[in-house]
């Protein structure tokens, strides 16, 4: 069984129509930091953005085998990423200032989380909240 101190094993991977622009936007709006970025000009083949000890991977939407599997950005629904934060109000203010479309205003949940839901400019759903489950702890 993996230890609780190992690196994360789950890495959400997103495709964007304009990944180069979205990297800058995600850093500004949500506080991500660029760990790695590979590509040619405006085409991003692969990028890694960190948020604390977590990471997402992303690239420019392309008509390759992987692109055919995951589909175009914004189509199909059911795509969402939850990010645990210490201060939901600060995350909300930062996202709103950067132009994130707020789908659900800040709310206090009955299970103790303060959270909100927004869209990035290419239609991905992002939820931010203070609920922070730890893999090594009992639910």
Coordinates of C-alpha atoms in Angstrom, one line a residue:
X1 CA 0.0 0.0 0.0
X2 CA 1.4 3.5 -0.9
X3 CA 2.5 5.7 2.0
X4 CA 0.9 9.0 2.8
X5 CA 4.1 10.8 2.2
X6 CA 4.7 9.7 -1.4
X7 CA 4.0 12.0 -4.4
X8 CA 0.4 12.1 -5.6
X9 CA -0.6 9.4 -8.0
X10 CA -3.6 11.2 -9.6
X11 CA -2.9 13.9 -12.1
X12 CA -5.9 15.5 -13.9
X13 CA -5.0 16.1 -17.5
X14 CA -6.8 18.8 -19.5
X15 CA -6.7 19.9 -23.2
X16 CA -7.3 23.6 -24.1
X17 CA -7.8 25.3 -27.4
X18 CA -5.3 27.9 -26.4
X19 CA -3.2 26.2 -23.8
X20 CA -0.4 28.8 -23.9
X21 CA -2.9 31.5 -22.8
X22 CA -4.6 29.3 -20.3
X23 CA -1.4 28.5 -18.5
X24 CA -0.9 32.2 -17.7
X25 CA -4.6 32.5 -16.8
X26 CA -4.6 29.5 -14.4
X27 CA -1.5 30.9 -12.7
X28 CA -3.1 34.3 -12.3
X29 CA -6.6 33.2 -11.4
X30 CA -6.0 30.1 -9.3
X31 CA -2.4 30.4 -8.1
X32 CA -0.9 27.6 -10.1
X33 CA 2.9 27.6 -10.8
X34 CA 4.5 26.3 -13.9
X35 CA 6.7 23.3 -13.3
X36 CA 7.3 22.3 -16.9
X37 CA 6.3 23.4 -20.3
X38 CA 7.1 21.8 -23.7
X39 CA 6.0 22.8 -27.1
X40 CA 6.5 24.8 -30.3
X41 CA 5.4 28.4 -30.3
X42 CA 1.8 28.7 -29.2
X43 CA 1.3 24.9 -29.3
X44 CA 1.8 23.3 -25.9
X45 CA 2.6 19.6 -26.2
X46 CA 2.7 19.1 -22.4
X47 CA 2.7 21.3 -19.4
X48 CA 2.7 20.6 -15.6
X49 CA 1.3 23.2 -13.2
X50 CA 1.6 22.7 -9.5
X51 CA -0.7 23.8 -6.6
X52 CA 1.0 23.0 -3.3
X53 CA 1.9 19.3 -3.5
X54 CA -0.6 18.6 -6.3
X55 CA -0.3 19.0 -10.0
X56 CA -2.3 19.1 -13.2
X57 CA -1.1 18.4 -16.7
X58 CA -2.4 20.1 -19.8
X59 CA -1.7 20.7 -23.4
X60 CA -3.2 22.2 -26.6
X61 CA -6.2 20.3 -28.0
X62 CA -5.1 18.3 -31.0
X63 CA -6.6 15.8 -33.4
X64 CA -4.3 13.0 -32.2
X65 CA -5.2 9.6 -30.6
X66 CA -5.4 11.1 -27.0
X67 CA -7.5 14.0 -28.3
X68 CA -9.9 11.7 -29.9
X69 CA -10.3 9.9 -26.6
X70 CA -10.9 12.9 -24.3
X71 CA -12.7 15.1 -26.8
X72 CA -12.7 18.8 -27.4
X73 CA -12.6 21.3 -24.5
X74 CA -16.0 22.2 -23.2
X75 CA -17.9 19.3 -24.9
X76 CA -19.7 16.5 -23.2
X77 CA -19.8 17.7 -19.6
X78 CA -18.9 15.8 -16.5
X79 CA -15.5 17.3 -16.2
X80 CA -14.6 19.1 -12.9
X81 CA -11.6 19.5 -10.6
X82 CA -11.9 20.2 -6.9
X83 CA -9.1 22.1 -5.2
X84 CA -8.7 22.1 -1.4
X85 CA -7.7 25.6 -0.2
X86 CA -7.0 27.1 3.3
X87 CA -9.0 30.3 2.5
X88 CA -12.0 29.9 0.1
X89 CA -12.8 33.7 0.3
X90 CA -9.3 34.6 -0.9
X91 CA -9.4 32.0 -3.7
X92 CA -12.8 33.3 -4.7
X93 CA -11.6 36.9 -4.8
X94 CA -8.5 35.9 -6.9
X95 CA -10.6 33.9 -9.4
X96 CA -13.3 36.6 -9.7
X97 CA -10.7 39.3 -10.3
X98 CA -9.1 37.2 -13.1
X99 CA -12.5 36.9 -14.8
X100 CA -13.6 33.4 -13.8
X101 CA -17.3 32.9 -14.4
X102 CA -18.8 32.2 -11.0
X103 CA -21.3 29.4 -11.2
X104 CA -22.0 29.1 -7.5
X105 CA -21.2 31.8 -5.0
X106 CA -19.4 31.1 -1.8
X107 CA -21.4 28.8 0.4
X108 CA -20.9 27.1 3.8
X109 CA -21.7 23.4 3.5
X110 CA -23.3 21.3 6.3
X111 CA -20.1 19.1 6.3
X112 CA -18.0 22.1 7.2
X113 CA -16.6 23.2 3.9
X114 CA -16.7 26.8 2.6
X115 CA -16.6 26.7 -1.2
X116 CA -17.5 28.1 -4.6
X117 CA -17.7 26.8 -8.2
X118 CA -16.5 28.6 -11.3
X119 CA -15.6 28.1 -15.0
X120 CA -12.3 28.9 -16.7
X121 CA -12.4 30.7 -20.0
X122 CA -12.6 27.4 -22.0
X123 CA -15.5 25.9 -20.0
X124 CA -13.8 23.6 -17.5
X125 CA -15.6 23.5 -14.1
X126 CA -13.4 24.2 -11.0
X127 CA -14.6 23.9 -7.4
X128 CA -12.6 25.3 -4.5
X129 CA -13.3 24.5 -0.9
X130 CA -11.9 24.1 2.6
X131 CA -12.9 20.4 2.7
X132 CA -9.6 18.7 2.4
X133 CA -9.7 14.9 2.7
X134 CA -6.3 13.2 3.3
X135 CA -5.7 9.9 1.7
X136 CA -3.9 8.6 4.8
X137 CA -6.7 9.5 7.2
X138 CA -10.0 7.8 7.9
X139 CA -13.1 9.5 6.5

